[in-house]
Short mmCIF file of C-alpha atoms in Angstrom, two decimals:
data_model
loop_
_atom_site.label_atom_id
_atom_site.label_comp_id
_atom_site.label_asym_id
_atom_site.label_seq_id
_atom_site.Cartn_x
_atom_site.Cartn_y
_atom_site.Cartn_z
CA MET A 27 -32.91 38.35 -141.00
CA THR A 28 -32.76 39.20 -144.65
CA ARG A 29 -32.11 36.69 -147.37
CA ARG A 30 -28.66 38.14 -147.91
CA GLU A 31 -27.77 37.83 -144.25
CA ARG A 32 -29.06 34.26 -144.25
CA ARG A 33 -26.83 33.37 -147.21
CA GLN A 34 -23.79 34.89 -145.48
CA LEU A 35 -24.54 32.93 -142.32
CA ASP A 36 -24.91 29.70 -144.30
CA ARG A 37 -21.58 30.34 -146.05
CA ALA A 38 -19.85 31.03 -142.70
CA THR A 39 -21.35 27.89 -141.18
CA GLY A 40 -20.25 25.83 -144.20
CA ALA A 41 -16.76 27.25 -143.99
CA ARG A 42 -16.54 26.36 -140.33
CA ARG A 43 -17.73 22.84 -141.07
CA THR A 44 -15.18 22.51 -143.87
CA ARG A 45 -12.36 23.72 -141.63
CA TYR A 46 -13.49 21.32 -138.90
CA ARG A 47 -13.58 18.38 -141.36
CA ARG A 48 -10.12 19.30 -142.63
CA LEU A 49 -8.76 19.67 -139.08
CA ARG A 50 -10.32 16.34 -138.11
CA ARG A 51 -8.81 14.63 -141.15
CA ALA A 52 -5.39 16.20 -140.41
CA LEU A 53 -5.60 15.19 -136.77
CA THR A 54 -6.61 11.66 -137.75
CA ALA A 55 -3.70 11.49 -140.19
CA PHE A 56 -1.29 12.78 -137.54
CA VAL A 57 -2.51 10.28 -134.93
CA THR A 58 -2.30 7.52 -137.51
CA LEU A 59 1.24 8.58 -138.38
CA VAL A 60 2.23 8.68 -134.71
CA LEU A 61 0.73 5.24 -134.16
CA LEU A 62 2.53 3.90 -137.22
CA LEU A 63 5.81 5.40 -136.08
CA PHE A 64 5.28 4.07 -132.58
CA GLY A 65 4.41 0.66 -133.98
CA ALA A 66 7.49 0.75 -136.19
CA LEU A 67 9.60 1.68 -133.17
CA VAL A 68 8.11 -1.19 -131.15
CA VAL A 69 8.78 -3.63 -134.00
CA ALA A 70 12.30 -2.24 -134.48
CA TYR A 71 12.97 -2.40 -130.73
CA ARG A 72 11.83 -6.01 -130.50
CA ALA A 73 13.82 -6.93 -133.60
CA THR A 74 16.97 -5.25 -132.32
CA ASP A 75 19.48 -7.55 -130.70
CA ILE A 76 22.33 -6.34 -128.52
CA PRO A 77 25.40 -7.24 -130.58
CA ALA A 78 28.51 -8.81 -129.13
CA PRO A 79 31.45 -6.43 -128.65
CA HIS A 80 33.79 -5.98 -131.60
CA PRO A 81 36.78 -8.35 -131.41
CA GLU A 82 39.18 -5.41 -131.25
CA THR A 83 37.39 -3.96 -128.21
CA VAL A 84 37.72 -7.19 -126.20
CA MET A 85 41.38 -7.74 -127.05
CA GLN A 86 43.61 -7.25 -124.08
CA SER A 87 47.31 -7.05 -123.38
CA THR A 88 49.29 -8.95 -120.80
CA VAL A 89 51.24 -6.87 -118.30
CA PHE A 90 54.50 -7.91 -116.66
CA VAL A 91 55.57 -6.59 -113.25
CA ASP A 92 58.64 -7.22 -111.10
CA GLU A 93 58.69 -8.97 -107.72
CA ASP A 94 57.38 -5.83 -105.98
CA GLY A 95 54.63 -5.19 -108.54
CA ASP A 96 56.44 -2.38 -110.37
CA TYR A 97 55.62 -2.13 -114.08
CA LEU A 98 58.04 -3.94 -116.37
CA GLY A 99 56.28 -3.92 -119.74
CA ARG A 100 53.49 -5.51 -121.75
CA ARG A 101 52.75 -7.80 -124.66
CA GLY A 102 49.66 -7.66 -126.85
CA PRO A 103 47.95 -5.96 -129.81
CA VAL A 104 46.36 -3.21 -127.70
CA ASP A 105 47.17 -1.70 -124.34
CA ARG A 106 44.06 -2.82 -122.47
CA GLN A 107 43.33 -4.94 -119.44
CA GLU A 108 39.78 -5.56 -118.30
CA VAL A 109 39.01 -5.12 -114.61
CA PRO A 110 35.75 -5.65 -112.67
CA LEU A 111 34.02 -2.45 -111.58
CA LYS A 112 34.75 -3.27 -107.94
CA GLN A 113 38.43 -2.62 -108.74
CA VAL A 114 37.58 0.92 -109.85
CA PRO A 115 37.17 3.18 -106.79
CA ARG A 116 33.74 4.78 -106.38
CA HIS A 117 35.29 8.28 -106.61
CA VAL A 118 36.72 7.36 -110.03
CA GLN A 119 33.33 6.09 -111.20
CA ASP A 120 31.69 9.30 -110.00
CA ALA A 121 34.34 11.39 -111.75
CA VAL A 122 33.64 9.68 -115.07
CA ILE A 123 29.90 10.23 -114.62
CA ALA A 124 30.46 13.90 -113.72
CA ALA A 125 32.60 14.42 -116.81
CA GLU A 126 30.59 12.45 -119.36
CA ASN A 127 26.94 11.97 -118.31
CA ARG A 128 25.69 13.42 -115.03
CA SER A 129 22.25 11.85 -115.36
CA PHE A 130 23.68 8.38 -116.04
CA ARG A 131 22.30 6.76 -112.90
CA THR A 132 18.72 7.88 -113.66
CA ASP A 133 18.39 8.32 -117.45
CA ASP A 134 16.95 5.81 -119.93
CA GLY A 135 20.22 5.35 -121.75
CA ILE A 136 19.68 8.01 -124.40
CA SER A 137 19.70 11.79 -124.72
CA PRO A 138 16.89 12.89 -127.08
CA SER A 139 18.39 16.36 -127.52
CA ALA A 140 21.77 14.86 -128.46
CA ILE A 141 20.09 12.57 -130.99
CA VAL A 142 18.29 15.53 -132.60
CA ARG A 143 21.55 17.54 -132.76
CA ALA A 144 23.35 14.57 -134.31
CA ALA A 145 20.58 14.09 -136.90
CA VAL A 146 20.62 17.77 -137.86
CA SER A 147 24.42 17.80 -138.17
CA THR A 148 24.37 14.62 -140.27
CA LEU A 149 21.71 15.99 -142.64
CA SER A 150 23.41 19.37 -142.94
CA GLY A 151 26.90 17.92 -143.33
CA SER A 152 28.21 20.07 -140.48
CA GLU A 153 30.67 19.04 -137.77
CA ARG A 154 29.72 15.90 -135.85
CA GLN A 155 27.94 16.62 -132.58
CA GLY A 156 28.67 14.95 -129.26
CA GLY A 157 26.69 14.89 -126.04
CA SER A 158 25.76 11.18 -126.06
CA THR A 159 25.09 9.36 -122.82
CA ILE A 160 27.61 6.93 -121.38
CA THR A 161 25.35 4.10 -122.54
CA GLN A 162 25.30 5.46 -126.10
CA GLN A 163 29.06 5.99 -126.08
CA TYR A 164 29.60 2.40 -124.95
CA VAL A 165 27.30 1.13 -127.71
CA LYS A 166 29.04 3.33 -130.28
CA ASN A 167 32.60 2.46 -129.22
CA ALA A 168 32.29 -1.21 -128.36
CA LEU A 169 29.26 -2.66 -130.15
CA LEU A 170 28.86 -0.80 -133.46
CA SER A 171 31.00 0.23 -136.40
CA PRO A 172 32.27 3.83 -136.46
CA GLU A 173 30.28 4.94 -139.55
CA GLN A 174 28.22 8.13 -139.25
CA SER A 175 24.68 7.85 -140.64
CA LEU A 176 21.10 8.39 -139.51
CA SER A 177 20.31 4.67 -139.61
CA ARG A 178 23.35 3.86 -137.48
CA LYS A 179 22.44 6.63 -135.02
CA ALA A 180 18.89 5.26 -134.78
CA ARG A 181 20.21 1.74 -134.18
CA GLU A 182 22.60 3.10 -131.55
CA ALA A 183 19.67 4.67 -129.70
CA LEU A 184 17.55 1.49 -129.87
CA ILE A 185 20.42 -0.65 -128.58
CA ALA A 186 21.16 1.89 -125.84
CA VAL A 187 17.54 1.79 -124.64
CA LYS A 188 17.47 -2.00 -124.73
CA LEU A 189 20.84 -2.22 -122.99
CA ASN A 190 19.60 0.15 -120.29
CA ARG A 191 16.51 -1.99 -119.70
CA THR A 192 18.24 -5.38 -119.71
CA ARG A 193 21.48 -4.65 -117.87
CA SER A 194 22.33 -2.88 -114.66
CA LYS A 195 23.89 0.57 -114.63
CA ASP A 196 27.01 -0.92 -113.02
CA ALA A 197 27.37 -3.46 -115.85
CA ILE A 198 27.11 -0.69 -118.46
CA LEU A 199 29.58 1.51 -116.60
CA GLU A 200 32.00 -1.41 -116.26
CA GLY A 201 31.88 -2.00 -120.01
CA TYR A 202 32.40 1.69 -120.68
CA VAL A 203 35.40 2.27 -118.40
CA ASN A 204 37.04 -0.88 -119.77
CA THR A 205 36.77 0.18 -123.41
CA VAL A 206 36.86 3.99 -123.58
CA TYR A 207 40.09 5.47 -124.97
CA PHE A 208 42.23 7.60 -122.65
CA GLY A 209 45.12 8.54 -124.94
CA ARG A 210 48.74 7.37 -124.67
CA GLY A 211 47.65 4.17 -126.40
CA ALA A 212 45.59 3.16 -123.36
CA ALA A 213 42.14 1.65 -123.81
CA GLY A 214 40.30 1.25 -120.52
CA ILE A 215 40.87 2.52 -117.01
CA GLN A 216 43.49 -0.06 -115.98
CA ALA A 217 45.89 0.74 -118.84
CA ALA A 218 45.25 4.47 -118.35
CA ALA A 219 46.10 4.25 -114.64
CA ARG A 220 49.42 2.57 -115.47
CA ASN A 221 50.32 4.84 -118.39
CA TYR A 222 49.55 8.13 -116.64
CA PHE A 223 50.33 7.39 -113.00
CA GLY A 224 52.11 4.03 -112.78
CA VAL A 225 49.44 2.45 -110.54
CA ASP A 226 46.62 -0.08 -110.81
CA SER A 227 43.09 1.27 -111.24
CA ARG A 228 42.19 0.22 -107.67
CA SER A 229 44.90 2.59 -106.34
CA LEU A 230 43.77 5.74 -108.18
CA SER A 231 43.27 8.74 -105.91
CA LEU A 232 40.40 11.21 -106.23
CA SER A 233 42.63 13.73 -108.04
CA GLN A 234 44.02 11.09 -110.40
CA GLY A 235 40.56 9.70 -111.17
CA ALA A 236 39.20 13.17 -111.93
CA ALA A 237 42.15 13.85 -114.24
CA LEU A 238 41.54 10.64 -116.21
CA ALA A 239 37.83 11.44 -116.44
CA ALA A 240 38.68 14.90 -117.78
CA ILE A 241 40.94 13.37 -120.45
CA ILE A 242 38.16 11.28 -122.04
CA ASN A 243 36.78 14.40 -123.78
CA ILE A 244 39.82 14.88 -126.09
CA PRO A 245 42.29 12.09 -125.27
CA SER A 246 44.68 12.63 -128.18
CA TYR A 247 45.14 16.24 -127.04
CA TYR A 248 45.20 15.83 -123.27
CA GLU A 249 47.61 12.86 -123.36
CA ARG A 250 50.47 15.39 -123.52
CA ALA A 251 49.54 16.82 -120.10
CA GLY A 252 52.56 16.89 -117.83
CA SER A 253 55.00 17.57 -120.67
CA ASP A 254 53.22 20.35 -122.59
CA PRO A 255 52.46 23.42 -120.36
CA LYS A 256 49.60 24.69 -122.57
CA VAL A 257 47.87 21.30 -122.58
CA THR A 258 48.43 20.93 -118.86
CA ARG A 259 46.81 24.31 -118.10
CA LYS A 260 43.76 23.44 -120.17
CA LEU A 261 43.41 20.03 -118.52
CA VAL A 262 43.72 21.61 -115.06
CA ARG A 263 40.68 23.79 -115.84
CA ARG A 264 38.65 20.78 -116.99
CA TRP A 265 39.84 18.78 -113.96
CA GLU A 266 38.56 21.56 -111.69
CA TRP A 267 35.25 21.54 -113.58
CA VAL A 268 34.88 17.78 -112.95
CA LEU A 269 35.63 18.15 -109.24
CA ASP A 270 33.20 21.04 -108.92
CA ALA A 271 30.47 18.91 -110.50
CA MET A 272 31.26 16.08 -108.07
CA ALA A 273 31.02 18.46 -105.13
CA ASP A 274 27.74 19.94 -106.40
CA SER A 275 26.19 16.46 -106.71
CA GLY A 276 27.37 15.38 -103.29
CA ALA A 277 29.73 12.72 -104.66
CA ILE A 278 32.54 14.34 -102.65
CA THR A 279 32.48 16.66 -99.66
CA PRO A 280 33.51 20.32 -99.76
CA GLU A 281 36.54 19.36 -97.66
CA GLN A 282 37.62 16.74 -100.23
CA ARG A 283 37.20 19.30 -102.99
CA ALA A 284 39.30 21.86 -101.11
CA ARG A 285 42.10 19.34 -100.45
CA ALA A 286 42.34 18.12 -104.06
CA ARG A 287 45.58 18.95 -105.89
CA PHE A 288 46.29 18.35 -109.57
CA PRO A 289 48.28 15.09 -109.79
CA ALA A 290 51.76 14.62 -111.24
CA PHE A 291 51.78 12.72 -114.54
CA ARG A 292 54.37 10.24 -115.74
CA PHE A 293 56.62 11.60 -118.47
CA TYR A 294 55.23 11.49 -122.01
CA PRO A 295 56.06 10.17 -124.52
CA PRO A 296 56.91 7.10 -122.45
CA GLY A 297 59.96 4.95 -123.05
CA THR A 298 59.66 1.65 -124.89
CA THR A 299 60.54 -1.84 -123.79
CA ASP A 300 62.73 -2.48 -126.86
CA GLY A 301 65.84 -1.93 -124.76
CA GLN A 302 67.28 -4.19 -122.12
CA ARG A 303 64.02 -5.03 -120.32
CA GLN A 304 62.59 -6.76 -123.38
CA TYR A 305 64.93 -9.67 -122.63
CA LEU A 306 63.18 -10.14 -119.29
CA ILE A 307 59.72 -10.03 -120.85
CA ASP A 308 60.77 -12.58 -123.48
CA VAL A 309 61.88 -15.12 -120.87
CA ALA A 310 58.91 -14.56 -118.54
CA ALA A 311 56.39 -14.68 -121.41
CA ARG A 312 57.69 -18.05 -122.61
CA GLU A 313 57.60 -19.45 -119.10
CA ALA A 314 54.10 -18.11 -118.34
CA ALA A 315 52.66 -19.48 -121.58
CA ASP A 316 54.26 -22.87 -120.89
CA ARG A 317 52.90 -23.00 -117.33
CA LEU A 318 49.39 -22.10 -118.50
CA GLY A 319 49.50 -24.48 -121.45
CA ILE A 320 48.71 -21.78 -124.01
CA THR A 321 50.51 -20.19 -126.96
CA ALA A 322 52.51 -16.97 -126.78
CA ASP A 323 49.79 -15.20 -128.81
CA GLU A 324 47.05 -16.42 -126.47
CA LEU A 325 49.06 -15.11 -123.52
CA ALA A 326 49.65 -11.71 -125.15
CA ARG A 327 45.93 -11.25 -125.95
CA GLY A 328 44.61 -12.76 -122.74
CA GLY A 329 44.71 -9.82 -120.32
CA TYR A 330 46.92 -11.56 -117.77
CA THR A 331 49.14 -9.95 -115.16
CA VAL A 332 52.43 -11.81 -114.83
CA ARG A 333 54.34 -11.18 -111.61
CA THR A 334 57.98 -12.01 -112.23
CA THR A 335 60.86 -12.77 -109.90
CA PHE A 336 62.98 -9.88 -111.19
CA ASP A 337 64.43 -7.14 -108.99
CA LEU A 338 64.33 -4.12 -111.31
CA ALA A 339 66.49 -1.98 -109.03
CA ALA A 340 69.35 -4.50 -109.15
CA GLN A 341 68.72 -5.16 -112.86
CA ASP A 342 68.94 -1.45 -113.69
CA ALA A 343 72.08 -1.02 -111.58
CA VAL A 344 73.79 -3.80 -113.55
CA ALA A 345 72.57 -2.37 -116.86
CA GLN A 346 73.89 1.06 -115.96
CA GLN A 347 77.35 -0.25 -115.04
CA VAL A 348 77.67 -2.37 -118.17
CA GLY A 349 76.47 0.60 -120.22
CA GLU A 350 79.30 2.74 -118.84
CA GLY A 351 81.76 0.41 -120.56
CA LEU A 352 84.79 -1.68 -119.60
CA PRO A 353 87.92 0.47 -119.10
CA GLY A 354 90.77 -0.55 -121.40
CA LEU A 355 88.67 -2.50 -123.90
CA ALA A 356 90.12 -2.32 -127.42
CA LYS A 357 88.70 0.42 -129.60
CA GLY A 358 85.75 -0.80 -131.65
CA ALA A 359 85.35 -3.98 -129.59
CA ARG A 360 81.95 -4.79 -128.13
CA LEU A 361 81.59 -6.11 -124.59
CA HIS A 362 79.20 -8.99 -123.90
CA ALA A 363 78.08 -9.56 -120.34
CA ALA A 364 75.84 -12.22 -118.82
CA VAL A 365 74.82 -11.49 -115.23
CA ILE A 366 72.55 -13.89 -113.33
CA GLY A 367 71.34 -13.47 -109.75
CA LEU A 368 69.59 -16.53 -108.22
CA VAL A 369 68.07 -17.25 -104.83
CA PRO A 370 69.90 -20.37 -103.56
CA GLY A 371 67.67 -23.32 -102.80
CA ASP A 372 64.66 -21.61 -104.41
CA GLY A 373 65.62 -20.82 -108.03
CA ALA A 374 63.98 -17.39 -108.29
CA VAL A 375 65.87 -15.30 -110.86
CA ARG A 376 66.38 -11.82 -109.45
CA VAL A 377 68.73 -10.51 -112.15
CA LEU A 378 69.01 -11.72 -115.73
CA TYR A 379 71.19 -9.40 -117.78
CA GLY A 380 71.72 -10.81 -121.27
CA GLY A 381 72.26 -7.78 -123.48
CA ALA A 382 72.08 -4.00 -123.61
CA ASP A 383 69.54 -3.48 -126.39
CA TYR A 384 66.99 -6.04 -127.57
CA ALA A 385 66.41 -4.09 -130.79
CA ARG A 386 70.06 -4.48 -131.79
CA GLN A 387 70.66 -7.96 -130.35
CA PRO A 388 67.61 -10.14 -129.64
CA PHE A 389 69.97 -13.00 -128.67
CA ASN A 390 70.14 -13.31 -124.87
CA ASP A 391 73.71 -14.05 -123.77
CA ALA A 392 72.60 -15.18 -120.30
CA ILE A 393 70.04 -17.72 -121.54
CA HIS A 394 71.34 -18.86 -124.90
CA GLY A 395 75.02 -17.96 -124.78
CA ALA A 396 77.85 -20.50 -124.89
CA VAL A 397 80.89 -19.06 -123.14
CA GLU A 398 84.32 -20.70 -122.94
CA ALA A 399 84.63 -21.98 -119.38
CA GLY A 400 88.38 -22.35 -118.83
CA THR A 401 89.02 -22.60 -115.09
CA ALA A 402 85.58 -21.34 -114.06
CA LEU A 403 84.28 -24.87 -113.42
CA GLU A 404 87.23 -26.12 -111.34
CA PRO A 405 85.45 -25.55 -107.96
CA LEU A 406 82.68 -27.86 -109.22
CA MET A 407 84.87 -30.79 -110.19
CA ASP A 408 85.14 -32.44 -106.76
CA VAL A 409 81.61 -32.11 -105.39
CA GLY A 410 80.05 -34.88 -107.47
CA LEU A 411 77.48 -33.02 -109.55
CA ARG A 412 74.47 -35.12 -110.51
CA GLY A 413 70.99 -34.77 -111.92
CA PRO A 414 70.58 -31.73 -114.23
CA LEU A 415 74.16 -30.61 -113.46
CA ALA A 416 75.92 -33.96 -114.05
CA SER A 417 77.33 -33.15 -117.49
CA LEU A 418 78.39 -29.58 -116.69
CA PRO A 419 82.07 -30.29 -115.87
CA ARG A 420 82.51 -31.91 -119.29
CA THR A 421 81.11 -28.86 -121.14
CA ALA A 422 83.76 -26.64 -122.74
CA THR A 423 81.39 -23.75 -123.53
CA PRO A 424 78.56 -23.87 -120.98
CA ASN A 425 75.43 -21.78 -120.80
CA PRO A 426 75.81 -18.95 -118.22
CA LEU A 427 72.46 -19.72 -116.57
CA ARG A 428 73.46 -23.34 -116.09
CA VAL A 429 76.76 -22.35 -114.48
CA ALA A 430 74.90 -19.90 -112.24
CA SER A 431 72.53 -22.72 -111.18
CA ALA A 432 75.50 -24.89 -110.20
CA TYR A 433 77.06 -22.18 -108.02
CA ALA A 434 73.66 -21.43 -106.48
CA SER A 435 73.48 -25.15 -105.56
CA LEU A 436 76.83 -24.82 -103.80
CA ALA A 437 75.46 -21.86 -101.83
CA ALA A 438 72.40 -23.98 -100.92
CA LEU A 439 74.61 -26.80 -99.56
CA GLY A 440 74.02 -29.03 -102.55
CA ARG A 441 70.32 -28.37 -103.12
CA TYR A 442 69.67 -27.65 -106.79
CA ALA A 443 66.65 -25.43 -107.63
CA ALA A 444 65.42 -25.10 -111.20
CA PRO A 445 65.61 -21.40 -112.23
CA TYR A 446 62.23 -19.73 -112.71
CA THR A 447 61.12 -16.18 -113.57
CA VAL A 448 57.33 -16.23 -112.93
CA THR A 449 55.89 -16.33 -109.42
CA GLU A 450 52.21 -15.73 -110.16
CA VAL A 451 49.78 -15.18 -113.02
CA THR A 452 46.42 -13.50 -112.48
CA ARG A 453 43.50 -12.64 -114.73
CA ALA A 454 40.63 -10.33 -113.82
CA GLY A 455 41.70 -10.50 -110.19
CA ARG A 456 41.79 -14.33 -110.11
CA THR A 457 45.03 -16.26 -109.63
CA VAL A 458 45.49 -18.84 -112.39
CA TYR A 459 49.06 -19.93 -111.62
CA THR A 460 51.36 -19.89 -108.60
CA ALA A 461 54.98 -21.02 -108.77
CA HIS A 462 56.36 -23.81 -106.57
CA PRO A 463 60.16 -24.25 -106.48
CA GLU A 464 61.42 -27.51 -108.02
CA THR A 465 64.40 -28.74 -106.04
CA GLN A 466 66.55 -31.85 -105.71
CA GLN A 467 69.89 -32.84 -104.21
CA ALA A 468 72.50 -32.31 -106.93
CA LEU A 469 75.82 -32.66 -105.06
CA ARG A 470 77.16 -35.93 -103.61
CA LEU A 471 79.62 -34.05 -101.41
CA VAL A 472 77.98 -31.20 -99.55
CA PRO A 473 80.39 -28.23 -99.35
CA VAL A 474 81.34 -26.75 -96.00
CA PRO A 475 79.77 -23.27 -95.62
CA ALA A 476 82.25 -20.40 -95.92
CA THR A 477 82.86 -18.23 -92.88
CA GLY A 478 80.13 -15.64 -92.62
CA GLY A 479 77.94 -17.53 -95.06
CA SER A 480 79.53 -16.15 -98.23
CA ARG A 481 81.97 -17.39 -100.86
CA SER A 482 83.34 -16.31 -104.24
CA PHE A 483 85.14 -17.91 -107.18
CA SER A 484 86.58 -16.63 -110.43
CA GLY A 485 88.10 -18.13 -113.54
CA GLY A 486 88.11 -17.97 -117.27
CA ALA A 487 89.93 -18.86 -120.47
CA GLY A 488 93.27 -17.34 -121.42
CA SER A 489 95.51 -15.43 -119.06
CA GLY A 490 96.87 -11.94 -118.50
CA PRO A 491 96.42 -9.62 -121.47
CA GLY A 492 95.27 -12.60 -123.56
CA THR A 493 92.14 -13.33 -121.54
CA ARG A 494 89.29 -14.35 -123.83
CA THR A 495 86.54 -14.93 -121.25
CA LEU A 496 86.22 -14.15 -117.58
CA TRP A 497 83.84 -15.62 -115.02
CA ALA A 498 83.15 -14.43 -111.51
CA THR A 499 80.70 -15.62 -108.90
CA GLY A 500 79.81 -14.59 -105.40
CA SER A 501 77.30 -16.21 -103.08
CA THR A 502 75.58 -15.64 -99.78
CA ARG A 503 72.78 -17.66 -98.24
CA SER A 504 70.22 -15.35 -99.88
CA MET A 505 71.82 -14.55 -103.25
CA SER A 506 74.15 -16.27 -105.70
CA THR A 507 75.46 -14.12 -108.56
CA THR A 508 77.41 -15.30 -111.59
CA VAL A 509 79.00 -13.05 -114.22
CA ALA A 510 80.45 -14.10 -117.59
CA LEU A 511 82.35 -11.57 -119.74
CA PHE A 512 83.68 -11.80 -123.28
CA ALA A 513 84.21 -9.35 -126.12
CA GLU A 514 84.21 -9.34 -129.91
CA HIS A 515 85.11 -7.21 -132.87
CA PRO A 516 81.75 -6.84 -134.70
CA ALA A 517 81.36 -7.91 -138.30
CA ARG A 518 81.94 -5.14 -140.81
CA GLY A 519 81.34 -5.50 -144.50
CA LYS A 520 82.86 -8.81 -145.59
CA ARG A 521 84.84 -9.18 -142.37
CA ARG A 522 83.31 -11.62 -139.92
CA ALA A 523 83.01 -11.01 -136.22
CA SER A 524 86.04 -12.15 -134.25
CA PRO A 525 86.91 -12.54 -130.53
CA ALA A 526 88.50 -9.61 -128.74
CA HIS A 527 90.76 -9.94 -125.70
CA LEU A 528 89.58 -8.60 -122.37
CA PRO A 529 91.73 -6.00 -120.60
CA VAL A 530 93.22 -6.61 -117.13
CA SER A 531 90.47 -4.42 -115.66
CA ALA A 532 87.90 -7.10 -116.54
CA ALA A 533 88.43 -8.98 -113.25
CA SER A 534 87.61 -6.00 -111.02
CA PHE A 535 84.76 -5.05 -113.39
CA ALA A 536 83.22 -8.51 -113.01
CA ARG A 537 83.60 -8.43 -109.21
CA SER A 538 81.87 -5.06 -109.06
CA LEU A 539 78.93 -6.47 -111.07
CA VAL A 540 78.65 -9.30 -108.55
CA ALA A 541 78.66 -6.71 -105.76
CA GLN A 542 75.88 -4.73 -107.45
CA VAL A 543 73.54 -7.71 -107.20
CA ARG A 544 74.67 -8.93 -103.78
CA SER A 545 74.20 -5.46 -102.28
CA ALA A 546 70.58 -5.23 -103.44
CA PRO A 547 67.96 -5.62 -100.65
CA ASP A 548 66.58 -9.13 -100.32
CA GLY A 549 63.15 -9.66 -101.94
#
């Protein structure tokens, strides 16, 4: 080998050694960096606590239902009621997983690819990226603030991993389905089931559950399904996609998939409870809060279900008839009607009509009204009323509910029962209050039952075309109904409100209202 060749070989060997040293230093630096990052992650993971849910995500509303469990209305800051996962059918759980995170049962709580996409979009300022796991979505929606930043996204991932390692998948899924937004003002699966289909979450069918799962993707858009044809068609396609995924995973059988039909939605936008039914909720809410020993605000935010005594079918029939108006009433005069249906000897209030529109008249004529009695109390004069009814015959303008209680006592052969509107209060599936009728003997002379077990009385103040008030009552062994009618000329400008005379048709009108309640099926 020549000297020149030896120098070239030495230079090549030196170059290789230099490259090796540089590669070794780079590799050492990379390993050191990885170890530092890993150490930082370990420290950050150990230092990360799982925060408590935001106060607004744990707020609940209280729902009121009638005697048969049909929805009456709600009270509370948000439309949400928490339910245990066991009250969410397995096919609904599987539908949510198919729609939102198909690897939920096996993943570690995070989606690395989704985190990378979110980081890139945040750094580039482009549109926010989705694709988070159910665990991440729960952390984002219920445990963290809504800000969008890399540090918040990193904390979200750490909490999701820790949540996944410290809590069961069922606990995470329960938290998610109770807080995720479904549109129509409904937060959580229970409120969504009521708002879209008028049922409790435990009663959701496969088709209904898949539809709600499909809505989670864009709730503010899909909430119009059922009333907007374009939205409905798009949701049907996503609903089919969810069901196909469930069939592919084995969550449902091919036969179940083939039988599935897109469900019918309740009309949207829904009606409000500012009309006549708000009177019922007012009375029941006060009674429920009193029975539980809490404030009205605590009741509204507590996530209770209040089962009332009301018969909505009879209540609506009365409201419809009163709304049609009293024939012959003077032009411009406003009719006031108080209609009370009580179960004799028990006190359950089946009908409590106290006004047509709560928004226009919050005052409840049936509960708080004072109506001129006239001859309406004459049948009560000779039976020796005592106890809570003792002073009634001496009252010139009695409360309609009190008069109704007296006539219900007559129908119960002298047994007075305190009126009540709440039969049961539950919370998270647990019964916290059950009503027990409060009764006592209130008549010294027990009336002889009428033939056939029914009786009726009527009376009022004034006579003929000058009638100012009119009362009517009709009783059977299972229902006692009392009606009080009066009218007024509303205040206008500087002119005060003044009484208006009732037309001669008022008597038959009142009797027909009694018949509306008495003809309703017994509860």
